Amino acid sequence: MTTVSVRTDTHEVALNYDDVRFQATLSLETLEPGVHIIHLTAWTDVPVIPPVLTLSFVHPARDIHASWHPSLNRNNSFHADWMRKLRSNAATSAPVFSLMNASSRNRLTFAFSDALNTVLYTGCIREESAEFLCSIQLFTEESAPIAEYQAALRIDTRDLLYFECLKEVQEWWSRMPEYSPASIPKLAKSPMYSTWYSMHQEVTAARIEQQCRIAKELGMSTVIVDDGWQTGDNRRGYAYTGDWEAYEGKFPDMRHHVDTVHKLGMKLILWYSVPFIGQHSKAWERFKDKILRFSEGQGAGVLDPRYPEVREYIIGKYEQAVREWDLDGFKLDFVDAFYSSESTSVSVTEGRDIHSIPEAVDRLLSDSIGRLRQLKPDIMVEFRQTYIGPAMRKYGNMLRASDCPNDSIQNRVRTNDIRLLCGDTAVHADMIMWHEKEPVESAALQLINTLFSVPQISVLLDRLPPEHKRMLHYWLTLWNDYREVLLNGKLEPMNPELLYPLVRASQGDVSLIAVYSDVVVPLSTNEGRIREWVVVNGRLRDGVYIEVSESIGPAEVELRTCCGDPIGAYELELSVGIHKLAIPPAGIGRLSLPNMSI
């Protein structure tokens, strides 16, 4: 075993590997006190399959009460050192890990530069010493022979709020040419209608057009036509997937349908499952020997993107759809299904031109987006969690929370998780749905929990009770009014270990605060810049408590219900101390300083 190491002012970082043909060095770069870059260089005289490389260091478990990583979800527990490591590559998560205290202050954030290839990483607790064992493992999957490898480990121990450190991590990645983010079309950050939860595979041109007429009136700009447009089989499997031809029984003329939606003032995005080829598709015989694996349950295989013929077929279908149907975008699903089974070799096979599956996925998506943008520069492309890392941002301009039907809390957690690393890429909520007989305040929580992301509505709008429709219109209008603050302002999602009980976004002189638990809201002018606060009660209880630490003076207060109905307006002296705002369940309170219109 060969070991090389380098010491920062806080950690000794070691590199271990077992192959005498390889040489490796670690070098230290200090960006500022508390922020270090460990540069890794490994090489050999002739290309060989690289050994497993392991970077590791330990961090004392002092003043640490929570952790965060991109695939956290609602499992906020620490991992023990005997548990399975986290995994990332181009199509799965991202190699970054953060430890923080109970006040959301950073104690350690580390990230790795290689977000393309498979990386196993962890920040796990070692029971014997009460230390966190932090490690990055490379080349755990068979790869092509290489002669040189370079990467970098970023370690940040500054006493900042954890989300400030994560913001710098995404900026670090974004400056790397290989992860340069895609441009964001304006409409990617506008409310959308989705057919998935409202219709599932029972979509038709007529049903969609009926919903679009109402959606446009309510403030939505785009419709996402999900699975079902390409098949008459409504059993949710993928046995008929892969030809990507509109099923005439549902869409007798797809181009006419797209034109009709455009005339209604909306854009249209179409769903595609990128890797699947169904056993009942016309293309099955052509590609059945070019798959990574076959799923009996789905009735479909996963195409192997290492074959240029596979990549060209997939890309050609997308180009054909834009040319013939005038599509405005694609919902590209199941990108994270591109992986090999244990029995699938990644070695050279006749017909393949790429060894590595992550590298082949990168090539497929890079070529897809490059060629689609030549046809339509403002093409919209949605990717779904967990493929939301820095590599994905260079192909897609919409990152959506993974499916969590009717689960507003999960939607809140997932959208905020994505926001922490996405920069200016549009983050979308999972499709928002609720029962038509739901109490209107409870239905409003579905929107309130996803305020800091782009809403995708997926209910049958023509069946909504009038009160629900009023509520939906009010929240979409409010969201559009504050869109710049919500999406482009400074985001502060507090306490991920408590599922983000308070989230704030501020821009210019406006601060919007959503409260999801029984917490006291700290109110500050941020050195005099903030002149208006919008406080959203994301609970089914009356009243929100605010705490003023420095006297602000008189403010005009306006209270509204979840449907936007005014229920009170008065002046409140914002003196030092705690004040109660009588905001109703799922309602809002606006506080504005004198000379500001509310």
XYZ file of C-alpha atoms in Angstrom:
598
model
C 0.000 0.000 0.000
C 1.336 3.435 -0.980
C 0.431 6.480 1.130
C 1.091 10.152 0.445
C -0.254 12.993 2.567
C -0.464 16.737 2.969
C -1.387 18.841 6.016
C -3.607 21.888 6.210
C -3.883 23.961 9.364
C -6.770 21.719 10.496
C -6.427 18.289 8.835
C -3.966 15.771 7.541
C -5.248 14.460 4.213
C -3.902 11.067 3.096
C -4.061 9.327 -0.264
C -3.858 5.521 -0.311
C -3.607 3.171 -3.288
C -2.178 -0.245 -4.077
C -0.446 -0.314 -7.449
C 3.324 0.095 -7.848
C 2.862 1.218 -11.455
C 1.238 4.439 -10.268
C 2.782 7.515 -8.762
C 0.743 10.222 -7.042
C 1.213 13.555 -5.320
C -0.913 15.830 -3.166
C -0.303 19.575 -3.073
C -1.912 22.248 -0.929
C -3.459 25.529 -2.043
C -4.906 27.886 0.589
C -7.587 30.215 -0.796
C -8.176 32.009 2.501
C -8.057 31.067 6.191
C -10.233 27.986 6.586
C -10.536 27.176 2.865
C -8.046 24.768 1.302
C -7.766 22.979 -2.040
C -5.910 19.644 -2.089
C -4.716 18.961 -5.632
C -4.353 15.292 -6.581
C -2.200 14.207 -9.508
C -1.660 10.536 -10.384
C 0.234 9.157 -13.364
C 1.956 6.138 -14.840
C 4.382 5.547 -17.698
C 1.878 3.668 -19.868
C -1.926 3.672 -19.734
C -3.306 1.072 -17.305
C -6.589 0.472 -15.514
C -6.225 2.660 -12.402
C -6.305 1.240 -8.891
C -8.791 2.396 -6.270
C -7.609 5.747 -4.906
C -8.792 6.755 -1.429
C -8.497 10.265 -0.017
C -9.251 10.469 3.696
C -9.039 12.682 6.767
C -10.691 12.857 10.184
C -12.597 15.705 11.811
C -13.447 15.909 15.548
C -17.141 15.658 16.435
C -17.164 18.990 18.247
C -20.185 21.313 18.070
C -21.680 19.227 15.238
C -25.354 18.314 15.350
C -26.379 17.773 11.738
C -25.128 16.843 8.295
C -26.166 17.585 4.734
C -25.534 16.038 1.334
C -27.489 16.217 -1.966
C -29.291 12.884 -1.486
C -30.243 13.530 2.124
C -34.021 13.567 1.657
C -35.648 13.206 5.098
C -33.011 10.852 6.499
C -30.918 13.292 8.507
C -29.153 10.793 10.722
C -25.371 10.524 10.910
C -23.827 7.526 9.163
C -21.580 5.209 11.159
C -18.285 4.191 9.581
C -19.550 0.675 8.923
C -22.455 1.895 6.773
C -22.590 2.113 2.996
C -20.911 5.121 1.401
C -22.684 7.754 -0.660
C -22.352 7.585 -4.444
C -22.190 10.245 -7.114
C -21.417 10.588 -10.810
C -22.689 12.643 -13.735
C -26.193 11.178 -13.436
C -26.404 10.773 -9.659
C -26.154 13.340 -6.865
C -22.901 15.335 -6.376
C -19.714 14.788 -4.326
C -20.214 17.291 -1.500
C -20.808 16.851 2.237
C -21.443 19.321 5.055
C -21.411 19.129 8.852
C -22.991 21.897 10.911
C -24.121 22.813 14.408
C -27.648 23.358 15.734
C -27.564 26.990 14.558
C -26.829 25.935 10.963
C -23.231 27.147 11.234
C -20.690 25.329 9.097
C -18.143 23.166 10.884
C -16.897 21.275 7.834
C -17.848 21.271 4.165
C -15.857 19.231 1.675
C -16.385 18.743 -2.049
C -14.603 16.956 -4.875
C -13.978 18.342 -8.341
C -14.742 15.127 -10.271
C -18.529 15.097 -10.598
C -18.491 13.089 -13.815
C -17.002 9.732 -12.815
C -18.332 7.517 -10.042
C -17.166 8.669 -6.616
C -17.914 6.978 -3.290
C -17.753 9.431 -0.409
C -18.751 9.749 3.221
C -18.572 11.824 6.352
C -19.312 9.079 8.877
C -18.942 8.937 12.634
C -16.220 6.698 14.075
C -17.570 5.280 17.316
C -14.250 4.603 19.015
C -12.924 8.165 18.811
C -15.986 10.437 18.329
C -14.511 11.659 15.057
C -15.956 11.974 11.590
C -14.087 9.851 9.068
C -14.260 11.707 5.761
C -13.246 9.958 2.565
C -13.390 10.056 -1.229
C -12.931 6.814 -3.176
C -12.153 6.809 -6.884
C -12.108 4.083 -9.547
C -14.229 1.633 -7.555
C -15.830 0.680 -10.881
C -13.784 -0.733 -13.738
C -12.636 2.038 -16.051
C -10.640 2.495 -19.215
C -6.838 2.544 -18.989
C -5.431 5.986 -18.208
C -1.959 7.499 -17.974
C -2.857 10.539 -15.864
C -5.605 11.715 -13.526
C -6.067 15.105 -11.876
C -8.706 16.266 -9.420
C -9.096 18.478 -6.361
C -10.618 18.230 -2.881
C -12.049 21.431 -1.345
C -12.166 21.683 2.465
C -13.965 24.571 4.195
C -14.011 24.970 7.995
C -15.097 28.611 8.229
C -17.688 29.646 10.808
C -20.342 30.621 8.268
C -23.911 29.548 7.728
C -23.724 26.182 5.962
C -25.605 27.390 2.875
C -23.024 30.117 2.305
C -20.319 27.453 2.102
C -22.428 25.335 -0.275
C -23.034 28.356 -2.488
C -19.272 28.742 -2.871
C -18.965 25.041 -3.721
C -21.415 25.393 -6.623
C -19.607 28.530 -7.774
C -16.326 26.575 -7.661
C -17.803 23.868 -9.866
C -19.423 26.404 -12.201
C -16.063 28.016 -12.939
C -14.732 24.692 -14.256
C -15.098 24.597 -18.071
C -16.375 21.010 -17.957
C -19.353 22.080 -15.815
C -20.190 25.446 -17.342
C -23.958 25.814 -16.695
C -26.466 26.059 -19.518
C -28.274 29.313 -20.192
C -31.721 29.584 -18.607
C -34.704 30.505 -20.822
C -37.031 32.988 -19.134
C -39.992 30.610 -19.351
C -38.077 27.935 -17.423
C -38.772 30.101 -14.362
C -42.521 30.469 -14.908
C -45.346 28.338 -13.435
C -46.250 25.257 -15.451
C -49.040 22.718 -15.768
C -48.156 19.016 -15.720
C -50.360 16.155 -16.860
C -48.756 13.413 -14.763
C -50.666 13.295 -11.485
C -53.861 14.712 -12.972
C -54.085 12.323 -15.939
C -51.228 9.824 -15.756
C -51.097 7.936 -19.072
C -54.684 8.764 -19.984
C -53.682 11.914 -21.819
C -55.337 13.118 -25.002
C -54.942 16.247 -27.070
C -58.468 17.391 -26.201
C -58.056 16.921 -22.426
C -54.759 18.767 -22.396
C -56.066 21.675 -24.441
C -59.044 21.977 -22.069
C -56.698 22.253 -19.074
C -54.406 24.702 -20.876
C -57.223 27.195 -21.421
C -57.766 27.383 -17.663
C -54.075 27.148 -16.772
C -53.250 30.187 -18.873
C -55.909 32.246 -17.082
C -54.506 31.183 -13.710
C -50.958 32.282 -14.538
C -49.244 29.221 -16.031
C -47.085 29.552 -19.144
C -46.146 26.013 -20.192
C -47.701 22.549 -20.230
C -45.605 19.420 -19.643
C -47.199 16.473 -21.441
C -45.998 13.440 -19.521
C -45.905 9.694 -20.153
C -48.765 8.234 -22.204
C -48.618 10.326 -25.370
C -46.602 7.625 -27.150
C -48.690 4.544 -26.330
C -52.201 3.183 -26.010
C -51.055 0.975 -23.119
C -52.004 2.702 -19.842
C -50.544 0.181 -17.376
C -47.531 2.413 -16.538
C -44.897 0.026 -17.847
C -42.360 0.746 -20.573
C -42.802 -2.290 -22.830
C -43.998 -0.060 -25.702
C -41.418 2.688 -25.146
C -38.634 3.581 -27.534
C -40.189 4.418 -30.916
C -41.313 7.885 -29.772
C -44.190 8.197 -32.189
C -47.401 9.903 -31.097
C -50.194 7.396 -30.484
C -52.920 8.315 -32.949
C -55.713 7.212 -30.628
C -54.752 10.052 -28.267
C -52.931 12.501 -30.535
C -54.181 12.130 -34.117
C -52.080 15.127 -35.178
C -49.314 16.071 -32.736
C -48.224 19.123 -34.713
C -51.783 20.463 -34.725
C -51.971 19.867 -30.970
C -48.738 21.788 -30.331
C -49.957 24.612 -32.579
C -53.238 24.761 -30.654
C -51.401 25.017 -27.329
C -49.219 27.783 -28.788
C -52.322 29.699 -29.917
C -53.586 29.507 -26.324
C -50.428 31.386 -25.304
C -48.581 28.435 -23.772
C -45.459 26.434 -24.577
C -45.319 22.621 -24.688
C -42.720 20.267 -23.189
C -42.873 16.551 -23.980
C -41.799 13.639 -21.756
C -39.216 11.066 -22.901
C -37.666 8.204 -20.936
C -34.103 8.531 -22.167
C -32.682 5.009 -21.636
C -35.667 2.665 -22.043
C -36.355 0.482 -25.068
C -39.507 -1.641 -24.750
C -39.710 -5.256 -25.852
C -42.866 -4.461 -27.871
C -41.380 -1.447 -29.633
C -40.476 -1.517 -33.314
C -36.880 -0.617 -32.384
C -36.444 -3.587 -30.034
C -34.945 -5.979 -32.590
C -32.454 -3.333 -33.638
C -31.206 -2.589 -30.138
C -31.947 -5.678 -28.021
C -28.235 -6.620 -28.033
C -27.128 -3.099 -27.119
C -28.599 -2.811 -23.631
C -27.091 -2.644 -20.160
C -29.773 -4.831 -18.611
C -33.403 -5.923 -18.989
C -36.242 -5.461 -16.479
C -38.945 -8.121 -16.622
C -41.214 -5.961 -14.468
C -40.957 -2.987 -16.818
C -40.835 -5.054 -19.990
C -37.979 -2.880 -21.186
C -34.221 -2.744 -21.491
C -31.828 0.069 -20.626
C -29.919 1.157 -23.712
C -26.120 1.168 -23.585
C -24.960 4.724 -24.453
C -21.419 3.516 -25.168
C -22.609 2.557 -28.651
C -22.573 5.519 -31.061
C -25.554 3.991 -32.867
C -27.577 4.151 -29.616
C -26.660 7.770 -28.977
C -27.440 8.793 -32.541
C -30.837 7.069 -32.416
C -31.842 8.854 -29.190
C -30.652 12.265 -30.364
C -32.277 11.807 -33.761
C -35.654 11.222 -32.126
C -35.352 14.494 -30.198
C -34.337 16.447 -33.294
C -37.202 14.938 -35.266
C -39.704 16.005 -32.590
C -38.507 19.614 -32.653
C -38.507 19.808 -36.443
C -41.854 18.076 -37.034
C -43.838 19.134 -33.957
C -42.215 22.451 -32.962
C -41.675 21.336 -29.357
C -40.470 23.914 -26.816
C -38.679 21.478 -24.545
C -38.120 18.000 -23.195
C -38.705 16.300 -19.874
C -35.841 13.800 -19.990
C -36.582 11.078 -17.456
C -34.644 8.146 -15.945
C -31.164 9.414 -16.815
C -30.086 7.862 -13.501
C -30.982 4.412 -14.894
C -27.799 4.426 -16.992
C -25.658 2.084 -14.917
C -24.333 -1.414 -15.371
C -25.348 -4.535 -13.504
C -22.584 -6.558 -11.852
C -22.457 -8.869 -14.833
C -22.077 -6.038 -17.343
C -18.468 -5.433 -18.350
C -17.276 -1.941 -19.140
C -14.349 -3.224 -21.188
C -13.983 -2.641 -24.910
C -16.643 -4.463 -26.957
C -17.066 -4.382 -30.725
C -19.136 -1.372 -31.730
C -18.550 0.671 -28.586
C -16.458 3.817 -28.850
C -16.453 4.765 -25.133
C -15.382 2.615 -22.168
C -17.057 4.419 -19.279
C -20.828 4.604 -18.827
C -20.730 8.057 -17.077
C -18.518 9.345 -19.898
C -20.954 7.938 -22.475
C -23.920 9.580 -20.695
C -21.994 12.852 -20.706
C -21.398 12.509 -24.433
C -25.036 11.599 -25.114
C -26.413 14.580 -23.206
C -23.790 17.037 -24.451
C -24.487 16.102 -28.064
C -28.255 16.112 -27.474
C -28.375 19.591 -26.002
C -25.849 21.008 -28.445
C -27.818 19.818 -31.457
C -31.202 20.788 -30.021
C -29.999 24.315 -29.318
C -29.015 24.632 -32.952
C -32.677 24.028 -33.786
C -34.098 26.109 -30.909
C -31.681 28.183 -28.808
C -34.170 28.612 -25.941
C -35.081 24.911 -25.686
C -36.160 23.910 -22.168
C -34.805 20.672 -20.672
C -36.004 19.242 -17.363
C -34.002 16.767 -15.297
C -35.283 15.044 -12.163
C -33.610 14.524 -8.819
C -31.227 12.761 -8.186
C -29.408 13.745 -11.371
C -29.011 17.367 -10.289
C -25.226 17.734 -9.915
C -22.843 20.174 -11.627
C -22.500 18.000 -14.734
C -26.273 18.032 -15.238
C -26.404 21.841 -15.090
C -24.479 22.057 -18.339
C -27.181 20.103 -20.190
C -30.434 20.946 -18.404
C -31.933 24.277 -17.361
C -34.714 22.888 -15.162
C -34.045 20.620 -12.162
C -37.155 19.068 -10.579
C -37.684 17.469 -7.198
C -38.229 13.727 -7.531
C -41.735 12.319 -7.230
C -43.469 12.875 -3.890
C -47.204 12.977 -4.713
C -49.329 14.972 -2.255
C -46.368 15.200 0.156
C -45.854 18.923 0.660
C -43.180 18.493 3.336
C -41.118 16.186 1.144
C -41.506 18.649 -1.708
C -40.218 21.438 0.543
C -37.190 19.408 1.569
C -36.305 18.263 -1.936
C -36.662 21.670 -3.586
C -34.511 23.344 -0.947
C -31.918 20.561 -1.229
C -31.616 21.256 -4.955
C -31.578 25.040 -4.481
C -28.469 24.790 -2.283
C -26.314 23.684 -5.249
C -28.149 24.880 -8.354
C -26.952 28.477 -8.770
C -29.305 30.215 -11.211
C -30.594 26.997 -12.808
C -34.390 26.832 -12.500
C -35.511 24.540 -9.671
C -38.994 23.064 -10.031
C -41.237 21.541 -7.417
C -42.514 18.057 -7.947
C -45.972 18.208 -9.480
C -48.391 19.811 -7.016
C -51.633 17.945 -6.401
C -54.387 17.750 -3.804
C -57.861 16.295 -3.354
C -60.676 18.456 -4.678
C -62.492 18.204 -1.310
C -59.406 19.158 0.685
C -59.907 22.142 3.034
C -58.672 25.133 1.065
C -56.058 26.091 3.695
C -54.652 22.565 3.571
C -54.543 22.627 -0.238
C -52.709 25.973 -0.087
C -49.908 24.338 1.901
C -48.972 22.364 -1.217
C -48.009 25.663 -2.858
C -46.613 27.336 0.249
C -44.191 24.483 0.902
C -42.717 24.906 -2.580
C -42.600 28.724 -2.657
C -38.873 28.867 -3.338
C -39.120 26.798 -6.517
C -41.083 26.974 -9.764
C -44.560 25.490 -9.251
C -45.826 22.698 -11.487
C -49.568 22.245 -11.004
C -51.075 18.809 -11.667
C -54.753 18.795 -10.759
C -57.757 18.788 -13.094
C -58.402 22.506 -13.117
C -61.946 22.226 -14.470
C -62.929 20.135 -11.440
C -61.575 22.496 -8.801
C -64.142 24.060 -6.475
C -64.370 27.851 -6.969
C -62.641 28.494 -3.635
C -59.699 26.270 -4.632
C -59.420 28.025 -7.968
C -59.372 31.409 -6.218
C -56.672 30.158 -3.883
C -54.562 28.807 -6.734
C -54.884 32.023 -8.718
C -53.907 34.087 -5.681
C -50.761 32.092 -4.903
C -49.620 31.927 -8.527
C -50.134 35.686 -8.812
C -48.227 36.285 -5.575
C -45.477 33.925 -6.734
C -45.165 35.741 -10.056
C -45.088 39.118 -8.280
C -42.191 37.991 -6.053
C -40.511 35.639 -8.520
C -37.218 37.548 -8.595
C -36.950 37.482 -4.808
C -37.984 33.836 -4.502
C -35.721 32.434 -7.233
C -32.857 34.903 -7.560
C -32.646 36.450 -4.104
C -30.333 35.367 -1.302
C -31.741 32.061 -0.069
C -31.475 31.078 3.609
C -32.965 27.620 4.287
C -32.412 27.066 7.985
C -31.908 23.779 9.847
C -32.062 21.032 7.217
C -32.016 18.482 10.066
C -35.450 19.868 11.083
C -36.704 19.777 7.469
C -36.233 23.501 6.863
C -38.728 24.952 9.377
C -37.948 28.522 8.239
C -36.815 29.663 4.802
C -36.041 33.230 3.797
C -35.229 34.873 0.466
C -34.111 38.496 0.230
C -33.371 40.776 -2.676
C -33.015 44.549 -2.698
C -35.360 45.973 -0.075
C -37.721 42.968 0.100
C -37.517 39.872 2.305
C -39.950 36.962 1.992
C -40.066 34.532 4.914
C -41.969 31.248 5.034
C -42.598 29.640 8.427
C -43.366 25.915 8.486
C -43.103 25.164 12.201
C -43.705 26.819 15.567
C -40.610 28.993 15.498
C -40.033 32.659 16.229
C -39.091 34.618 13.123
C -36.088 36.957 13.529
C -36.903 40.233 11.791
C -34.085 42.507 10.723
C -33.609 45.375 8.301
C -30.177 43.962 7.348
C -28.477 47.280 8.050
C -31.385 49.312 6.712
C -31.820 47.692 3.302
C -35.062 45.794 3.958
C -38.194 47.931 3.770
C -40.804 45.231 3.190
C -41.308 41.794 4.717
C -43.758 39.194 3.452
C -44.321 36.602 6.172
C -46.048 33.400 5.011
C -47.745 31.183 7.574
C -47.032 27.668 6.283
C -48.979 26.089 9.167
C -52.604 25.328 9.942
C -52.427 27.416 13.124
C -53.272 31.060 13.673
C -50.527 33.564 14.311
C -46.799 33.945 13.705
C -44.370 35.382 16.268
C -41.625 37.736 15.124
C -38.634 38.933 17.143
C -37.119 42.391 16.609
C -33.554 42.703 17.902
C -33.083 46.390 17.100
C -35.839 48.991 17.090
C -37.121 49.491 13.550
C -40.043 51.874 14.072
C -43.622 51.918 12.796
C -44.662 49.552 10.011
C -47.888 49.148 8.078
C -49.261 45.620 8.447
C -51.660 43.961 6.019
C -53.083 40.466 6.635
C -54.676 38.178 4.046
C -56.177 34.690 3.983
C -54.950 31.817 1.833
C -57.310 33.021 -0.909
C -56.000 36.574 -0.737
C -58.960 38.057 1.093
C -57.932 41.028 3.305
C -58.714 40.529 6.998
C -56.963 43.472 8.595
C -54.610 46.412 8.193
C -52.993 48.398 10.999
C -49.811 50.096 12.164
C -47.378 48.171 14.359
C -44.457 49.645 16.254
C -41.537 47.297 15.579
C -39.842 47.823 18.906
C -37.265 45.470 20.418
C -38.947 42.257 21.561
C -41.450 39.665 20.388
C -44.632 40.571 18.514
C -47.495 38.397 17.317
C -48.888 38.779 13.823
C -52.415 37.403 13.542
C -51.733 35.699 10.214
C -54.416 33.079 9.526
C -53.543 29.481 8.593
C -51.839 29.394 5.179
C -52.171 33.162 4.976
C -49.704 36.012 4.689
C -48.733 39.179 6.519
C -47.031 42.093 4.770
C -45.078 44.586 6.821
C -43.809 47.721 5.107
C -41.987 50.722 6.422
C -43.403 54.214 5.737
C -43.377 55.523 2.163
C -43.539 52.015 0.714
C -46.621 50.860 -1.138
C -48.085 47.515 -0.053
